[in-house]
PDB file of C-alpha atoms in Angstrom:
ATOM      1  CA  UNK P   1      61.805 -56.004  74.674  1.00  0.00           C
ATOM      2  CA  UNK P   2      64.931 -58.346  75.848  1.00  0.00           C
ATOM      3  CA  UNK P   3      63.296 -60.994  74.462  1.00  0.00           C
ATOM      4  CA  UNK P   4      62.658 -58.958  70.888  1.00  0.00           C
ATOM      5  CA  UNK P   5      66.323 -57.872  70.680  1.00  0.00           C
ATOM      6  CA  UNK P   6      67.504 -61.638  71.586  1.00  0.00           C
ATOM      7  CA  UNK P   7      65.196 -62.897  68.565  1.00  0.00           C
ATOM      8  CA  UNK P   8      66.432 -60.331  66.242  1.00  0.00           C
ATOM      9  CA  UNK P   9      69.886 -62.040  65.354  1.00  0.00           C
ATOM     10  CA  UNK P  10      67.463 -64.843  64.159  1.00  0.00           C
ATOM     11  CA  UNK P  11      64.465 -63.052  62.895  1.00  0.00           C
ATOM     12  CA  UNK P  12      66.472 -60.825  60.793  1.00  0.00           C
ATOM     13  CA  UNK P  13      67.940 -63.266  58.449  1.00  0.00           C
ATOM     14  CA  UNK P  14      64.970 -65.510  58.264  1.00  0.00           C
ATOM     15  CA  UNK P  15      63.188 -62.439  57.016  1.00  0.00           C
ATOM     16  CA  UNK P  16      65.352 -61.669  54.352  1.00  0.00           C
ATOM     17  CA  UNK P  17      65.452 -65.067  53.122  1.00  0.00           C
ATOM     18  CA  UNK P  18      61.781 -65.286  53.093  1.00  0.00           C
ATOM     19  CA  UNK P  19      61.843 -61.582  51.205  1.00  0.00           C
ATOM     20  CA  UNK P  20      63.391 -63.339  48.180  1.00  0.00           C
ATOM     21  CA  UNK P  21      60.466 -65.417  46.879  1.00  0.00           C
ATOM     22  CA  UNK P  22      58.093 -62.862  47.740  1.00  0.00           C
ATOM     23  CA  UNK P  23      60.037 -60.407  45.597  1.00  0.00           C
ATOM     24  CA  UNK P  24      60.317 -62.698  42.224  1.00  0.00           C
ATOM     25  CA  UNK P  25      56.403 -63.668  43.126  1.00  0.00           C
ATOM     26  CA  UNK P  26      55.022 -60.330  43.757  1.00  0.00           C
ATOM     27  CA  UNK P  27      57.202 -58.137  41.739  1.00  0.00           C
ATOM     28  CA  UNK P  28      57.001 -55.709  44.517  1.00  0.00           C
ATOM     29  CA  UNK P  29      58.670 -54.874  48.084  1.00  0.00           C
ATOM     30  CA  UNK P  30      58.496 -57.772  50.336  1.00  0.00           C
ATOM     31  CA  UNK P  31      57.865 -55.230  53.324  1.00  0.00           C
ATOM     32  CA  UNK P  32      55.005 -53.005  53.597  1.00  0.00           C
ATOM     33  CA  UNK P  33      53.575 -50.792  56.492  1.00  0.00           C
ATOM     34  CA  UNK P  34      49.981 -50.970  57.502  1.00  0.00           C
ATOM     35  CA  UNK P  35      48.189 -48.310  59.928  1.00  0.00           C
ATOM     36  CA  UNK P  36      46.512 -50.394  62.920  1.00  0.00           C
ATOM     37  CA  UNK P  37      45.163 -49.298  66.151  1.00  0.00           C
ATOM     38  CA  UNK P  38      47.554 -49.302  69.089  1.00  0.00           C
ATOM     39  CA  UNK P  39      47.353 -48.401  72.353  1.00  0.00           C
ATOM     40  CA  UNK P  40      44.482 -46.122  73.926  1.00  0.00           C
ATOM     41  CA  UNK P  41      43.251 -46.253  70.353  1.00  0.00           C
ATOM     42  CA  UNK P  42      46.156 -44.168  68.852  1.00  0.00           C
ATOM     43  CA  UNK P  43      47.232 -45.126  65.168  1.00  0.00           C
ATOM     44  CA  UNK P  44      50.861 -46.732  64.356  1.00  0.00           C
ATOM     45  CA  UNK P  45      52.420 -48.256  61.577  1.00  0.00           C
ATOM     46  CA  UNK P  46      52.965 -51.908  61.598  1.00  0.00           C
ATOM     47  CA  UNK P  47      55.632 -53.495  59.574  1.00  0.00           C
ATOM     48  CA  UNK P  48      54.566 -56.589  57.351  1.00  0.00           C
ATOM     49  CA  UNK P  49      55.947 -59.151  55.464  1.00  0.00           C
ATOM     50  CA  UNK P  50      54.043 -59.439  52.204  1.00  0.00           C
ATOM     51  CA  UNK P  51      51.930 -62.459  52.223  1.00  0.00           C
ATOM     52  CA  UNK P  52      49.009 -61.341  49.646  1.00  0.00           C
ATOM     53  CA  UNK P  53      49.350 -60.251  46.107  1.00  0.00           C
ATOM     54  CA  UNK P  54      49.882 -56.466  45.772  1.00  0.00           C
ATOM     55  CA  UNK P  55      46.763 -54.451  44.852  1.00  0.00           C
ATOM     56  CA  UNK P  56      44.897 -56.774  47.201  1.00  0.00           C
ATOM     57  CA  UNK P  57      42.254 -54.709  48.995  1.00  0.00           C
ATOM     58  CA  UNK P  58      42.898 -53.517  52.259  1.00  0.00           C
ATOM     59  CA  UNK P  59      40.673 -55.316  54.765  1.00  0.00           C
ATOM     60  CA  UNK P  60      40.966 -57.735  57.449  1.00  0.00           C
ATOM     61  CA  UNK P  61      42.313 -61.098  56.701  1.00  0.00           C
ATOM     62  CA  UNK P  62      38.792 -62.795  57.277  1.00  0.00           C
ATOM     63  CA  UNK P  63      37.737 -60.616  54.605  1.00  0.00           C
ATOM     64  CA  UNK P  64      40.001 -61.171  52.123  1.00  0.00           C
ATOM     65  CA  UNK P  65      40.368 -64.963  50.437  1.00  0.00           C
ATOM     66  CA  UNK P  66      42.876 -66.959  50.254  1.00  0.00           C
ATOM     67  CA  UNK P  67      43.092 -66.810  46.458  1.00  0.00           C
ATOM     68  CA  UNK P  68      44.583 -63.419  47.012  1.00  0.00           C
ATOM     69  CA  UNK P  69      47.733 -65.089  49.279  1.00  0.00           C
ATOM     70  CA  UNK P  70      50.783 -65.595  47.390  1.00  0.00           C
ATOM     71  CA  UNK P  71      52.377 -69.235  47.379  1.00  0.00           C
ATOM     72  CA  UNK P  72      55.159 -68.222  49.700  1.00  0.00           C
ATOM     73  CA  UNK P  73      52.644 -66.229  51.657  1.00  0.00           C
ATOM     74  CA  UNK P  74      50.740 -69.620  52.651  1.00  0.00           C
ATOM     75  CA  UNK P  75      53.846 -70.912  53.867  1.00  0.00           C
ATOM     76  CA  UNK P  76      54.871 -68.062  55.535  1.00  0.00           C
ATOM     77  CA  UNK P  77      51.444 -67.609  57.413  1.00  0.00           C
ATOM     78  CA  UNK P  78      51.422 -71.322  58.557  1.00  0.00           C
ATOM     79  CA  UNK P  79      54.725 -71.244  59.912  1.00  0.00           C
ATOM     80  CA  UNK P  80      54.011 -67.451  61.339  1.00  0.00           C
ATOM     81  CA  UNK P  81      57.270 -66.228  59.619  1.00  0.00           C
ATOM     82  CA  UNK P  82      55.009 -63.248  58.223  1.00  0.00           C
ATOM     83  CA  UNK P  83      54.600 -62.273  62.148  1.00  0.00           C
ATOM     84  CA  UNK P  84      58.746 -61.862  62.794  1.00  0.00           C
ATOM     85  CA  UNK P  85      59.016 -57.798  60.772  1.00  0.00           C
ATOM     86  CA  UNK P  86      56.932 -57.004  63.701  1.00  0.00           C
ATOM     87  CA  UNK P  87      59.414 -57.425  66.344  1.00  0.00           C
ATOM     88  CA  UNK P  88      60.437 -54.119  65.037  1.00  0.00           C
ATOM     89  CA  UNK P  89      57.259 -52.636  66.224  1.00  0.00           C
ATOM     90  CA  UNK P  90      58.316 -54.303  69.810  1.00  0.00           C
ATOM     91  CA  UNK P  91      61.861 -52.771  69.569  1.00  0.00           C
ATOM     92  CA  UNK P  92      60.437 -49.284  69.054  1.00  0.00           C
ATOM     93  CA  UNK P  93      57.648 -49.457  72.162  1.00  0.00           C
ATOM     94  CA  UNK P  94      54.540 -49.538  69.941  1.00  0.00           C
ATOM     95  CA  UNK P  95      53.894 -53.318  70.301  1.00  0.00           C
ATOM     96  CA  UNK P  96      54.413 -56.256  73.064  1.00  0.00           C
ATOM     97  CA  UNK P  97      55.293 -59.820  72.036  1.00  0.00           C
ATOM     98  CA  UNK P  98      51.925 -60.855  73.500  1.00  0.00           C
ATOM     99  CA  UNK P  99      48.485 -58.564  73.617  1.00  0.00           C
ATOM    100  CA  UNK P 100      45.343 -58.375  71.508  1.00  0.00           C
ATOM    101  CA  UNK P 101      46.215 -58.245  67.912  1.00  0.00           C
ATOM    102  CA  UNK P 102      46.257 -54.641  66.183  1.00  0.00           C
ATOM    103  CA  UNK P 103      43.242 -53.931  64.216  1.00  0.00           C
ATOM    104  CA  UNK P 104      42.757 -51.641  61.089  1.00  0.00           C
ATOM    105  CA  UNK P 105      41.060 -48.462  61.690  1.00  0.00           C
ATOM    106  CA  UNK P 106      38.328 -49.285  59.609  1.00  0.00           C
ATOM    107  CA  UNK P 107      37.095 -52.042  61.895  1.00  0.00           C
ATOM    108  CA  UNK P 108      35.359 -49.548  63.974  1.00  0.00           C
ATOM    109  CA  UNK P 109      33.318 -51.883  65.911  1.00  0.00           C
ATOM    110  CA  UNK P 110      36.094 -53.695  66.796  1.00  0.00           C
ATOM    111  CA  UNK P 111      37.745 -50.428  68.097  1.00  0.00           C
ATOM    112  CA  UNK P 112      34.375 -49.445  70.124  1.00  0.00           C
ATOM    113  CA  UNK P 113      34.250 -52.843  72.077  1.00  0.00           C
ATOM    114  CA  UNK P 114      37.692 -53.245  72.700  1.00  0.00           C
ATOM    115  CA  UNK P 115      37.241 -49.374  73.999  1.00  0.00           C
ATOM    116  CA  UNK P 116      34.208 -50.432  76.108  1.00  0.00           C
ATOM    117  CA  UNK P 117      36.200 -53.685  77.389  1.00  0.00           C
ATOM    118  CA  UNK P 118      39.442 -51.458  78.565  1.00  0.00           C
ATOM    119  CA  UNK P 119      41.325 -53.342  75.844  1.00  0.00           C
ATOM    120  CA  UNK P 120      43.058 -50.554  74.251  1.00  0.00           C
ATOM    121  CA  UNK P 121      44.634 -49.884  77.493  1.00  0.00           C
ATOM    122  CA  UNK P 122      47.670 -52.053  76.746  1.00  0.00           C
ATOM    123  CA  UNK P 123      49.883 -52.068  73.866  1.00  0.00           C
ATOM    124  CA  UNK P 124      48.792 -54.589  71.111  1.00  0.00           C
ATOM    125  CA  UNK P 125      50.810 -58.041  70.526  1.00  0.00           C
ATOM    126  CA  UNK P 126      52.388 -60.237  67.704  1.00  0.00           C
ATOM    127  CA  UNK P 127      50.522 -62.970  68.857  1.00  0.00           C
ATOM    128  CA  UNK P 128      47.647 -63.177  71.527  1.00  0.00           C
ATOM    129  CA  UNK P 129      44.766 -65.264  73.170  1.00  0.00           C
ATOM    130  CA  UNK P 130      42.186 -64.848  70.357  1.00  0.00           C
ATOM    131  CA  UNK P 131      45.021 -66.042  67.446  1.00  0.00           C
ATOM    132  CA  UNK P 132      46.127 -69.300  69.349  1.00  0.00           C
ATOM    133  CA  UNK P 133      42.266 -69.894  70.114  1.00  0.00           C
ATOM    134  CA  UNK P 134      41.424 -69.788  66.273  1.00  0.00           C
ATOM    135  CA  UNK P 135      39.325 -66.381  66.894  1.00  0.00           C
ATOM    136  CA  UNK P 136      39.637 -63.927  64.131  1.00  0.00           C
ATOM    137  CA  UNK P 137      38.194 -60.520  63.682  1.00  0.00           C
ATOM    138  CA  UNK P 138      34.600 -61.395  62.336  1.00  0.00           C
ATOM    139  CA  UNK P 139      32.955 -61.370  65.592  1.00  0.00           C
ATOM    140  CA  UNK P 140      34.257 -57.961  67.631  1.00  0.00           C
ATOM    141  CA  UNK P 141      32.444 -58.707  70.533  1.00  0.00           C
ATOM    142  CA  UNK P 142      33.551 -62.332  71.226  1.00  0.00           C
ATOM    143  CA  UNK P 143      37.149 -61.010  70.207  1.00  0.00           C
ATOM    144  CA  UNK P 144      37.119 -58.086  72.444  1.00  0.00           C
ATOM    145  CA  UNK P 145      35.659 -60.405  75.397  1.00  0.00           C
ATOM    146  CA  UNK P 146      38.395 -62.816  74.845  1.00  0.00           C
ATOM    147  CA  UNK P 147      40.957 -59.984  74.726  1.00  0.00           C
ATOM    148  CA  UNK P 148      39.461 -58.559  78.229  1.00  0.00           C
ATOM    149  CA  UNK P 149      39.513 -61.985  79.676  1.00  0.00           C
ATOM    150  CA  UNK P 150      43.010 -62.226  78.813  1.00  0.00           C
ATOM    151  CA  UNK P 151      43.790 -58.748  80.320  1.00  0.00           C
ATOM    152  CA  UNK P 152      41.800 -59.512  83.318  1.00  0.00           C
ATOM    153  CA  UNK P 153      43.829 -62.680  83.966  1.00  0.00           C
ATOM    154  CA  UNK P 154      46.912 -61.689  82.865  1.00  0.00           C
ATOM    155  CA  UNK P 155      50.166 -63.079  84.099  1.00  0.00           C
ATOM    156  CA  UNK P 156      53.693 -63.881  82.708  1.00  0.00           C
ATOM    157  CA  UNK P 157      52.898 -67.626  82.687  1.00  0.00           C
ATOM    158  CA  UNK P 158      50.192 -67.114  80.313  1.00  0.00           C
ATOM    159  CA  UNK P 159      51.680 -65.035  77.893  1.00  0.00           C
ATOM    160  CA  UNK P 160      54.875 -67.707  77.805  1.00  0.00           C
ATOM    161  CA  UNK P 161      52.009 -70.099  77.333  1.00  0.00           C
ATOM    162  CA  UNK P 162      50.640 -68.189  74.571  1.00  0.00           C
ATOM    163  CA  UNK P 163      53.960 -67.605  73.108  1.00  0.00           C
ATOM    164  CA  UNK P 164      54.425 -71.442  72.887  1.00  0.00           C
ATOM    165  CA  UNK P 165      51.201 -72.180  71.421  1.00  0.00           C
ATOM    166  CA  UNK P 166      52.102 -69.591  68.477  1.00  0.00           C
ATOM    167  CA  UNK P 167      55.206 -70.970  67.858  1.00  0.00           C
ATOM    168  CA  UNK P 168      53.817 -74.510  67.772  1.00  0.00           C
ATOM    169  CA  UNK P 169      51.543 -73.660  65.112  1.00  0.00           C
ATOM    170  CA  UNK P 170      48.088 -73.592  67.547  1.00  0.00           C
ATOM    171  CA  UNK P 171      45.136 -71.809  66.256  1.00  0.00           C
ATOM    172  CA  UNK P 172      44.503 -69.821  62.794  1.00  0.00           C
ATOM    173  CA  UNK P 173      43.526 -66.521  64.021  1.00  0.00           C
ATOM    174  CA  UNK P 174      43.721 -63.715  61.406  1.00  0.00           C
ATOM    175  CA  UNK P 175      43.176 -66.358  58.603  1.00  0.00           C
ATOM    176  CA  UNK P 176      42.290 -65.459  55.293  1.00  0.00           C
ATOM    177  CA  UNK P 177      38.505 -66.840  54.735  1.00  0.00           C
ATOM    178  CA  UNK P 178      38.264 -69.629  52.390  1.00  0.00           C
ATOM    179  CA  UNK P 179      36.278 -67.737  49.675  1.00  0.00           C
ATOM    180  CA  UNK P 180      37.796 -66.027  46.609  1.00  0.00           C
ATOM    181  CA  UNK P 181      38.125 -62.642  48.135  1.00  0.00           C
ATOM    182  CA  UNK P 182      37.908 -59.443  46.319  1.00  0.00           C
TER     183      UNK P 182
END
């Protein structure tokens, strides 16, 4: 939480500046909330920076085509700017900086796999091992196994490594598909 507090003076102005192009491009609020599955399977509201056109159907990023991405959204996703509002979730205790990426309640198979592997015992993270490894949520079993391996071998050093890899732009987990979407 101390890291999130330290990042806030940088993250808040960056989010506000990033919101301006979204406001003009999307004609909608640059920020929105979305329900995700949290620790112990309890739903919580995640704060997000809009990267997709308003009206895009709710779904996992791998199920939504890149055609629905805003021009600014493509840039923000590549630079990970779209993740910055989630620092609020770290500050309010619903997320950590590093952990399994929170998923949608509609991703029932992933919820079941994560329950089976004990992954939902910890808070979800802004970034995680699956994200830097380039795993998206299209293979729930593989994702839950990767998250379980992370949990079983947890160390502060590994979390720092994952944070560094995220900042350096490694991996493309949670990426939108190259299809046209819907």
